[in-house]
PDB file of C-alpha atoms in Angstrom:
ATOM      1  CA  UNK A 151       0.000   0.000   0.000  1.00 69.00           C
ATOM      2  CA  UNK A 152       1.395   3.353  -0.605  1.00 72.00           C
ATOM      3  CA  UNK A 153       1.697   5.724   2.061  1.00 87.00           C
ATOM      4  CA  UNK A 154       2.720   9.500   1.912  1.00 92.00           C
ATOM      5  CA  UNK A 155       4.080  10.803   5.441  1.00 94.00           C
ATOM      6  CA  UNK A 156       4.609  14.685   6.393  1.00 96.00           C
ATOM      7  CA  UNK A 157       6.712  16.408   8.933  1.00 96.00           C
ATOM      8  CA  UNK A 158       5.837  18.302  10.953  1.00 97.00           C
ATOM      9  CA  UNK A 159       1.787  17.922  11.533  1.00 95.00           C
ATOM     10  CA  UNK A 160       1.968  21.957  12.888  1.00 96.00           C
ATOM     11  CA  UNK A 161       4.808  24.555  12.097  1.00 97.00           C
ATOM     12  CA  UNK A 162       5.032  27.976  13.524  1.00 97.00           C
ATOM     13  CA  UNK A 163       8.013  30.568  12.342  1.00 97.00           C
ATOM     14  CA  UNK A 164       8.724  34.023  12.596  1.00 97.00           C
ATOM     15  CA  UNK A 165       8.765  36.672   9.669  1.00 98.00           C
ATOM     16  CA  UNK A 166      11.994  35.831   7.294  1.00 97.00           C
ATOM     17  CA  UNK A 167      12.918  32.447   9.124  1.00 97.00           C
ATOM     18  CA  UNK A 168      13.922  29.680   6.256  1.00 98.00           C
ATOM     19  CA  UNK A 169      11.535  26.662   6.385  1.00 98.00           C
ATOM     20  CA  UNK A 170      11.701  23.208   5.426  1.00 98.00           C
ATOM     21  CA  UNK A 171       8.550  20.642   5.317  1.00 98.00           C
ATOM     22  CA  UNK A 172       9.440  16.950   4.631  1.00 98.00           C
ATOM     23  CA  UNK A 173       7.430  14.150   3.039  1.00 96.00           C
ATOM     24  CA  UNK A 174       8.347  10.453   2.419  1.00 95.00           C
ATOM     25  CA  UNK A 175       6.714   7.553   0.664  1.00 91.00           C
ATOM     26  CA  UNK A 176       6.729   4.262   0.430  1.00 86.00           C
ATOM     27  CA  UNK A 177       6.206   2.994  -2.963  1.00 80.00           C
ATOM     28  CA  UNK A 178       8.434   4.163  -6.146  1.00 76.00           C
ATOM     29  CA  UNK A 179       7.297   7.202  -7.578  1.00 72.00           C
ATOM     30  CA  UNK A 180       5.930   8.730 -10.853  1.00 76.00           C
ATOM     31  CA  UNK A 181       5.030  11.996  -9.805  1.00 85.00           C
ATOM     32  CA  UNK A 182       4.895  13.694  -6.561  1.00 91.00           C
ATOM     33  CA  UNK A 183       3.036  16.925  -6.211  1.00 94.00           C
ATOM     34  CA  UNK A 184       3.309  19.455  -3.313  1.00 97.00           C
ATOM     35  CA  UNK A 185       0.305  21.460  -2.513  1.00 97.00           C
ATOM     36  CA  UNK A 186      -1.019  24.630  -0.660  1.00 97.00           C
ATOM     37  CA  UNK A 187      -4.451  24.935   0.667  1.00 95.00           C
ATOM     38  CA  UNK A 188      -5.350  28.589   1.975  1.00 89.00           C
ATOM     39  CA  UNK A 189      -7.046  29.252   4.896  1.00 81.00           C
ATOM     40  CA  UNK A 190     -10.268  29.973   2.746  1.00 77.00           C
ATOM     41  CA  UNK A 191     -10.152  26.246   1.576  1.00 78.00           C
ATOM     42  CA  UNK A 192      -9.198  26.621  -1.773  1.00 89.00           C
ATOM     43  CA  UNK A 193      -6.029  24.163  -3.217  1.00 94.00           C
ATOM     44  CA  UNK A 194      -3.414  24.844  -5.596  1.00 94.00           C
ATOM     45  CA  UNK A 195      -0.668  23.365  -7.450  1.00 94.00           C
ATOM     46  CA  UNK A 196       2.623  24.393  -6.418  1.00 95.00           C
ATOM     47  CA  UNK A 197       4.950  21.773  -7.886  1.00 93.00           C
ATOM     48  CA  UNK A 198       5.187  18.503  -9.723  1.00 92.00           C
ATOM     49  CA  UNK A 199       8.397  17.097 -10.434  1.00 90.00           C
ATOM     50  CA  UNK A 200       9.959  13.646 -10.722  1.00 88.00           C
ATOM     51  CA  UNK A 201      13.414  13.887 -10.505  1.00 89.00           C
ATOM     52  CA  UNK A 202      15.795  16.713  -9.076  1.00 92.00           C
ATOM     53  CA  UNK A 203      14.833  20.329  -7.945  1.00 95.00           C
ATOM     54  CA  UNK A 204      12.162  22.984  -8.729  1.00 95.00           C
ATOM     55  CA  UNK A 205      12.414  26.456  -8.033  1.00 96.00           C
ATOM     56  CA  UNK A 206       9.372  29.301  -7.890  1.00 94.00           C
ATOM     57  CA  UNK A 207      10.246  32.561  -6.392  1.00 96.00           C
ATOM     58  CA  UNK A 208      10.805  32.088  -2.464  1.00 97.00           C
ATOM     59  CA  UNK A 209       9.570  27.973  -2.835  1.00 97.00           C
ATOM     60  CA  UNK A 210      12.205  25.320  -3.853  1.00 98.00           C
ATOM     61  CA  UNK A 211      11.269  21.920  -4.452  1.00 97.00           C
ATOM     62  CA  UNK A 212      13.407  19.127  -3.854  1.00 96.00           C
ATOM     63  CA  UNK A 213      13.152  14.731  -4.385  1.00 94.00           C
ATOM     64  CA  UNK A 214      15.587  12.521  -3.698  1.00 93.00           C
ATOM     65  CA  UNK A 215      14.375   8.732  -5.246  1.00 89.00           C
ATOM     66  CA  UNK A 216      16.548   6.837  -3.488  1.00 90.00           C
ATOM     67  CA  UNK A 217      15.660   7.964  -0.081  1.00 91.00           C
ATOM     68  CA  UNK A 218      11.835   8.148  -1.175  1.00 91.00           C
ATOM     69  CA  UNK A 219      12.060  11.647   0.063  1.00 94.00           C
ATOM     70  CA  UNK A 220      10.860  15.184  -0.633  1.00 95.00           C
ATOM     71  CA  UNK A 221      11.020  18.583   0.813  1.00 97.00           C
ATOM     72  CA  UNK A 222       9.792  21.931   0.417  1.00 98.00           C
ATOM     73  CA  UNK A 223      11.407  24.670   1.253  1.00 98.00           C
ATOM     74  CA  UNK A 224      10.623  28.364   2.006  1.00 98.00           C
ATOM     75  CA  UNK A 225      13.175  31.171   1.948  1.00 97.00           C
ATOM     76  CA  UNK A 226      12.741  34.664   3.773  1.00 96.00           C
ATOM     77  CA  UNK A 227       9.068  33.463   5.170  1.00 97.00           C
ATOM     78  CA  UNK A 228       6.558  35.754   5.180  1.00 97.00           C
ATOM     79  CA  UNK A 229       2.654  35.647   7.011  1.00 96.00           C
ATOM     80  CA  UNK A 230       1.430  34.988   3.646  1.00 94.00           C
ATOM     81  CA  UNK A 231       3.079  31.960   3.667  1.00 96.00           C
ATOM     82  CA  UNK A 232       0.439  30.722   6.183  1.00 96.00           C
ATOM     83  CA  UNK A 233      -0.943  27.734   4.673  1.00 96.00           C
ATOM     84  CA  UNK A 234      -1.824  24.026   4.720  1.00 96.00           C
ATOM     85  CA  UNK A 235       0.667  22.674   2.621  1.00 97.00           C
ATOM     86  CA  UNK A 236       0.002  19.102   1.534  1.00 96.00           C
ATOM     87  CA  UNK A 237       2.288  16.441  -0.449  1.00 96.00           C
ATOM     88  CA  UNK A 238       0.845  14.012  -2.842  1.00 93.00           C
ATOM     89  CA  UNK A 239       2.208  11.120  -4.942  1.00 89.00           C
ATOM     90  CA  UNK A 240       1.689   9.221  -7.945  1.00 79.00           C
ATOM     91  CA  UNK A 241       3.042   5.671  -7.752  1.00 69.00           C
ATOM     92  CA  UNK A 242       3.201   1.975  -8.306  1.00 63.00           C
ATOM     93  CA  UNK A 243       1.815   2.545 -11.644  1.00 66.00           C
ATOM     94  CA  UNK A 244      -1.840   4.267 -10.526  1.00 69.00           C
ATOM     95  CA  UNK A 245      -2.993   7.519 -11.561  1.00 71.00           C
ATOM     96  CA  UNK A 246      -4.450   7.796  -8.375  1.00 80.00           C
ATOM     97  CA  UNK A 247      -2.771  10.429  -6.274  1.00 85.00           C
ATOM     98  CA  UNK A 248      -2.007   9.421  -2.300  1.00 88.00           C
ATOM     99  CA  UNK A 249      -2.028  12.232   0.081  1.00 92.00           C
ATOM    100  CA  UNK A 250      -0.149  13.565   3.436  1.00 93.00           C
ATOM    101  CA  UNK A 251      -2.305  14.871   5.897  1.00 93.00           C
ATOM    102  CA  UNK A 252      -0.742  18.150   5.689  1.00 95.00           C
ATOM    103  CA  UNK A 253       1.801  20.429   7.313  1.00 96.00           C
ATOM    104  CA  UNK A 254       0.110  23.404   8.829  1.00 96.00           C
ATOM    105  CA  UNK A 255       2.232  26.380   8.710  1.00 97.00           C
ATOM    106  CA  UNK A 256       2.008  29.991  10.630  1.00 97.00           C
ATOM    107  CA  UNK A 257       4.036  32.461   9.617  1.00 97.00           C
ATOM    108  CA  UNK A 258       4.040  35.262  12.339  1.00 97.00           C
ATOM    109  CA  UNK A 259       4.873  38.933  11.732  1.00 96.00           C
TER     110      UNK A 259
ATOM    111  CA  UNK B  66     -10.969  30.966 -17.823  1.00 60.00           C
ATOM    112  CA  UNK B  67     -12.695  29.132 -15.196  1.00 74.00           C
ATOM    113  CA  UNK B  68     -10.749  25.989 -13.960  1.00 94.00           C
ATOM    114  CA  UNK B  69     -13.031  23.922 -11.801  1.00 96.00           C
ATOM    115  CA  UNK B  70     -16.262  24.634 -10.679  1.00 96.00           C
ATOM    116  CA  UNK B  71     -18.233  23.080  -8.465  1.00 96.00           C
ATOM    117  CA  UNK B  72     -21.611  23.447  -6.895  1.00 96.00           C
ATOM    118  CA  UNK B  73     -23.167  23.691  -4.275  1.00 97.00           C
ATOM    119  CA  UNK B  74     -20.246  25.577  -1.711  1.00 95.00           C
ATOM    120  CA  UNK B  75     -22.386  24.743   1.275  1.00 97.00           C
ATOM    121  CA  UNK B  76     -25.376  22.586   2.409  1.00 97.00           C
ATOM    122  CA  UNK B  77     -26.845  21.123   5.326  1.00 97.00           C
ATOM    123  CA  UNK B  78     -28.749  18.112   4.848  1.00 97.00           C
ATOM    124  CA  UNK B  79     -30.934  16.121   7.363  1.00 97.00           C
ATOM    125  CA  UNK B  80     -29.797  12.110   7.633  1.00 98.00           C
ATOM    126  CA  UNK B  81     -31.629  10.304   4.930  1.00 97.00           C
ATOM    127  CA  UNK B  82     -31.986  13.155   2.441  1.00 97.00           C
ATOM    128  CA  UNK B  83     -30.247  12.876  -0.585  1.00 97.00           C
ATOM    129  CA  UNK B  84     -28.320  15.671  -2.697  1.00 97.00           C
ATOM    130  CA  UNK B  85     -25.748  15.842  -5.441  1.00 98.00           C
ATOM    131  CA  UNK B  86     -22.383  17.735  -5.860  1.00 98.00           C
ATOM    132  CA  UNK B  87     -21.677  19.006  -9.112  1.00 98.00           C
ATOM    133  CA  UNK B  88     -18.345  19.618 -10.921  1.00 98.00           C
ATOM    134  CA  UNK B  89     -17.307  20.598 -14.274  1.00 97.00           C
ATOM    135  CA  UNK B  90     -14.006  21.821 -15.631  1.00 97.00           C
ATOM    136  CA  UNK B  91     -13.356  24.155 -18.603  1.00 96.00           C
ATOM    137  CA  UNK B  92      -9.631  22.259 -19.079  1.00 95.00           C
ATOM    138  CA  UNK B  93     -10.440  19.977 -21.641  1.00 94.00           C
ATOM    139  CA  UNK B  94      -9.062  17.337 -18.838  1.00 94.00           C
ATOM    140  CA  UNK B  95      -9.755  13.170 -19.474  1.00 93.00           C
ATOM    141  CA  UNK B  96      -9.232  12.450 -15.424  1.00 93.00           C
ATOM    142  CA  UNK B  97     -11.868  13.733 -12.743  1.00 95.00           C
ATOM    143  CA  UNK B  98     -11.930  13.340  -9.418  1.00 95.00           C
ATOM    144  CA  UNK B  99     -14.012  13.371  -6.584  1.00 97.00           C
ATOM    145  CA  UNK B 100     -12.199  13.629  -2.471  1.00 96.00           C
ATOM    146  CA  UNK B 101     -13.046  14.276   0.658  1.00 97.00           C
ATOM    147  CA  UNK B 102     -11.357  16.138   3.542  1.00 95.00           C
ATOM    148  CA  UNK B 103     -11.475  15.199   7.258  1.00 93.00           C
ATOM    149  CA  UNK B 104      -9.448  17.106   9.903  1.00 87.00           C
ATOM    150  CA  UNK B 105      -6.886  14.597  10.697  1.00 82.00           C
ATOM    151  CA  UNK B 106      -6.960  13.144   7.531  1.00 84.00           C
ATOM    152  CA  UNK B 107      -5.200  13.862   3.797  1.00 84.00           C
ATOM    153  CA  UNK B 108      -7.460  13.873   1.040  1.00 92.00           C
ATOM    154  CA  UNK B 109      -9.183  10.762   0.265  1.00 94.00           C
ATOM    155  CA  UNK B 110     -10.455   9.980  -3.236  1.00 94.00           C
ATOM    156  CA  UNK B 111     -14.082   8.605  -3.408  1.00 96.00           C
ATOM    157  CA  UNK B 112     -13.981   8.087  -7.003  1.00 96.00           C
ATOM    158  CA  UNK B 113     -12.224   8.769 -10.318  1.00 94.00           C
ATOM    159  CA  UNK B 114     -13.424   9.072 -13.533  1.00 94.00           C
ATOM    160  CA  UNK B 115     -10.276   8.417 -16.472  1.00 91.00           C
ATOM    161  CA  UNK B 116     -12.423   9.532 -19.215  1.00 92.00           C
ATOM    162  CA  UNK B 117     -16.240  10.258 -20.164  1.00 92.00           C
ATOM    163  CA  UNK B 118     -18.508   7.131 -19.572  1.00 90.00           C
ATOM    164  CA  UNK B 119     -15.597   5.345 -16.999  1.00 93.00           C
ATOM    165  CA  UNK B 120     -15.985   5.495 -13.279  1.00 95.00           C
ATOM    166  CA  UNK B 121     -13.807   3.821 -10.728  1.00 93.00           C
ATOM    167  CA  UNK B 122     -13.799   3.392  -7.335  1.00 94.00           C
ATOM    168  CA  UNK B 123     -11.185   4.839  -5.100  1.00 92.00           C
ATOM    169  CA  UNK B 124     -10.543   4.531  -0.834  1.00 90.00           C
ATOM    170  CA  UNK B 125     -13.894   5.529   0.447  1.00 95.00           C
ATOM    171  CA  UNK B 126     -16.547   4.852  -1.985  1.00 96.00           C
ATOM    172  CA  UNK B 127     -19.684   3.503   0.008  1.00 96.00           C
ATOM    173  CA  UNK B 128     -22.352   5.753   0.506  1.00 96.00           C
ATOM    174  CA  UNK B 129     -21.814   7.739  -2.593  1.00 98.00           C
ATOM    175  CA  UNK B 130     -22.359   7.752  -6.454  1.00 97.00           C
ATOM    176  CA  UNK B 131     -20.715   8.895  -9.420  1.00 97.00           C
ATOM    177  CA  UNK B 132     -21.569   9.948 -12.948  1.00 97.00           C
ATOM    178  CA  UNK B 133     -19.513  11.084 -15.670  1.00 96.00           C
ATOM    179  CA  UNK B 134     -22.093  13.196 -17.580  1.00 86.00           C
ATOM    180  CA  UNK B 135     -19.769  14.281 -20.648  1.00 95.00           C
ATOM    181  CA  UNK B 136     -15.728  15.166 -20.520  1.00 95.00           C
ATOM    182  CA  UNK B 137     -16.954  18.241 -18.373  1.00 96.00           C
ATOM    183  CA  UNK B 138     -18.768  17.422 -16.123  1.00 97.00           C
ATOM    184  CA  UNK B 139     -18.393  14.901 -13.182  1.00 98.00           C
ATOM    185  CA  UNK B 140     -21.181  14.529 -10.366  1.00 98.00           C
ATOM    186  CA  UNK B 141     -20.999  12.960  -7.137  1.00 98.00           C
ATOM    187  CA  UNK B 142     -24.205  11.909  -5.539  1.00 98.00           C
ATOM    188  CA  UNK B 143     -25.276  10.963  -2.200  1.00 97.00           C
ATOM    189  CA  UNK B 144     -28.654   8.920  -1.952  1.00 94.00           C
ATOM    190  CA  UNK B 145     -29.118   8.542   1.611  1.00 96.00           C
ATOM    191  CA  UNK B 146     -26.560  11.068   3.715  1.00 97.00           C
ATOM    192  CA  UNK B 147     -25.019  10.136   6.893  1.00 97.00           C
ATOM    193  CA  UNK B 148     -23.619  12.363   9.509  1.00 97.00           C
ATOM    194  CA  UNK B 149     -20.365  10.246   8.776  1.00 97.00           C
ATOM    195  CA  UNK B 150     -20.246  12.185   5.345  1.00 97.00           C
ATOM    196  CA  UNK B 151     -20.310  15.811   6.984  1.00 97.00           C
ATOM    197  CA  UNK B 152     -16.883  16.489   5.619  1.00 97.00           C
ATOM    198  CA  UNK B 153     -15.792  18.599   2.867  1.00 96.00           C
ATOM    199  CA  UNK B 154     -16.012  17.756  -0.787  1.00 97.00           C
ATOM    200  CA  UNK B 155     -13.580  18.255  -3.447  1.00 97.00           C
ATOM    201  CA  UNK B 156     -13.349  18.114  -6.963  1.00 97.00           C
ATOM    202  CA  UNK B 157     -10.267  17.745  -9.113  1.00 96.00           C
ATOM    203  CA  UNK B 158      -9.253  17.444 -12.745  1.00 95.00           C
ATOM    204  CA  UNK B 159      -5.867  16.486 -14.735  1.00 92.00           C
ATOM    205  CA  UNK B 160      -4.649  15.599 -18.295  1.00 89.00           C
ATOM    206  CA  UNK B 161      -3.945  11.751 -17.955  1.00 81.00           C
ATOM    207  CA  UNK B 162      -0.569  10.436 -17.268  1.00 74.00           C
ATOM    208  CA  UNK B 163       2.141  10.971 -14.423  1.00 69.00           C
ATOM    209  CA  UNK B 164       3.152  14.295 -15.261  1.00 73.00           C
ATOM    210  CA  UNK B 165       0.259  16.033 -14.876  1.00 83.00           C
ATOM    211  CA  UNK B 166      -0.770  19.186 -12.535  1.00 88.00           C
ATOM    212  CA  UNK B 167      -4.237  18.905 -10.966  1.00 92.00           C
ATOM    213  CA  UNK B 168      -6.592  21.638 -10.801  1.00 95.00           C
ATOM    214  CA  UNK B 169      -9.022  21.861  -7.328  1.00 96.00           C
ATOM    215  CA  UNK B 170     -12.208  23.224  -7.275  1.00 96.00           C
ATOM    216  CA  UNK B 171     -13.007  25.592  -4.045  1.00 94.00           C
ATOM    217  CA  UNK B 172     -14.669  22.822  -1.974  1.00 95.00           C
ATOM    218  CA  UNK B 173     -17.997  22.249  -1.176  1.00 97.00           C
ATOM    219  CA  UNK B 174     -18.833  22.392   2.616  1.00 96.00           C
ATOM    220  CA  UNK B 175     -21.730  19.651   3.638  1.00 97.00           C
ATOM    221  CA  UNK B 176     -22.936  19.324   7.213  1.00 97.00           C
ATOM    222  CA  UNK B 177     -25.345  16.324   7.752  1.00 97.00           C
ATOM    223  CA  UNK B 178     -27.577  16.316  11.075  1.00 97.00           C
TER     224      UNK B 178
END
C-alpha cells in the first residue's frame, strides 16, 4: 500500500525564518506533487516534479528517489506563507494520487 | 478561464436526504476526481473518472455515487446522507498520465444532522 508521510503535523516561524517541510513515501514514484491549501479552503498546485529540484520565487522543491524523500522549502518566510501545505504522490503505476495529511504552517509577523 | 467549478459551496442536509455535488471543468481534462477532507486526515479519493462514460472506485466509496455526464462534467451523488459524510467535498481534474498538474475546485462544505 502506498503511504505518503509529512513532517511536521503543525509549524510555527517568525517573519523571514527559512523553512523546510518533509514528506516520504513508500512505494516508487511517478510523480509527486506538493500542494497549498489557503485558509479559505481553496487548493493549488505548487509543484510537480519527478526527478531533481524545482524552483518558484521564495519555494524550492526538492526529491531525492533513493531515499523516497521530498522537501519543500521556504526562503525569507513571510505571514502569507500561512498555509496548509500538503504532499501528494503518484506511484506503483496508478494515476491515483495518495495524500499527506498536511503540514500546517504559521508564519508570524 | 474558469478551472473547476463546483456546486453547491455549502449545504446542510438532514440524515436520509439525498443531494448531489456538481463539478465541471473548462480544461479539456480526461481524469476527474471526486475527495473528501477530514481534519486529521489527507485527502481521500471517493472516485475517479479516467475519461467520459468510466468510473472507478477509489478509498472511500460507500455511501456515494458517481456519474460522468460528458468530458466536463463529473457529479458525485449521495442517496441517503449520513452524519459520517459531513466532511468537505472536493473536486479535481488532470490531463492523464504521471506528469500532470491537478486543478481543485473551491470545496464544497456539507454538514449532515
Amino acid at each position: 500500500k502506498n503511504e505518503v508521510e509529512q513532517s511536521p503535523q503543525n509549524l510555527t516561524a517568525q517573519e523571514g525564518e527559512f523553512i523546510t517541510i518533509n514528506c516520504s513515501y513508500s512505494v516508487g514514484i511517478s510523480a509527486l506533487h506538493w500542494l497549498q491549501q489557503h485558509p479559505g479552503g481553496g487548493i493549488v498546485s505548487l509543484f510537480m516534479l519527478s526527478s531533481g529540484k524545482k524552483k518558484h520565487g521564495r519555494l524550492i522543491a526538492t526529491i531525492n528517489i533513493q531515499e523516497k524523500h521530498s522537501s519543500l522549502h521556504i526562503t525569507a518566510s513571510h505571514p502569507r506563507d500561512s498555509a496548509v501545505y500538503i504532499c501528494a504522490q503518484k506511484g506503483g503505476g496508478s494515476e491515483k494520487l495518495v495524500f499527506g495529511k498536511g503540514t500546517k504552517l504559521t508564519v508570524n509577523p | 478561464n474558469a478551472g473547476v467549478t463546483q456546486t453547491p459551496k455549502f449545504q446542510v442536509l438532514k440524515t436520509g436526504q439525498s443531494m448531489t455535488l456538481q463539478c465541471a471543468q473548462d480544461m479539456n481534462h480526461n481524469s476527474m476526481y471526486w475527495y473528501r477532507q477530514d481534519p486529521g486526515m489527507g485527502l481521500r479519493l471517493i472516485y475517479y473518472s479516467a475519461s467520459e462514460g468510466t468510473t472507478d472506485k477509489g478509498e472511500v466509496p460507500n455511501g456515494y455515487n458517481v456519474s460522468r455526464l460528458n468530458k466536463r462534467e463529473f457529479s458525485l451523488r449521495l442517496e441517503s446522507a449520513a452524519p459520517s459524510q459531513t466532511s468537505v467535498y472536493f473536486c479535481a481534474s488532470s490531463k492523464t498520465g504521471i506528469g500532470n498538474t491537478i486543478y481543485f475546485g473551491e470545496g464544497s462544505w456539507l454538514t449532515v444532522v
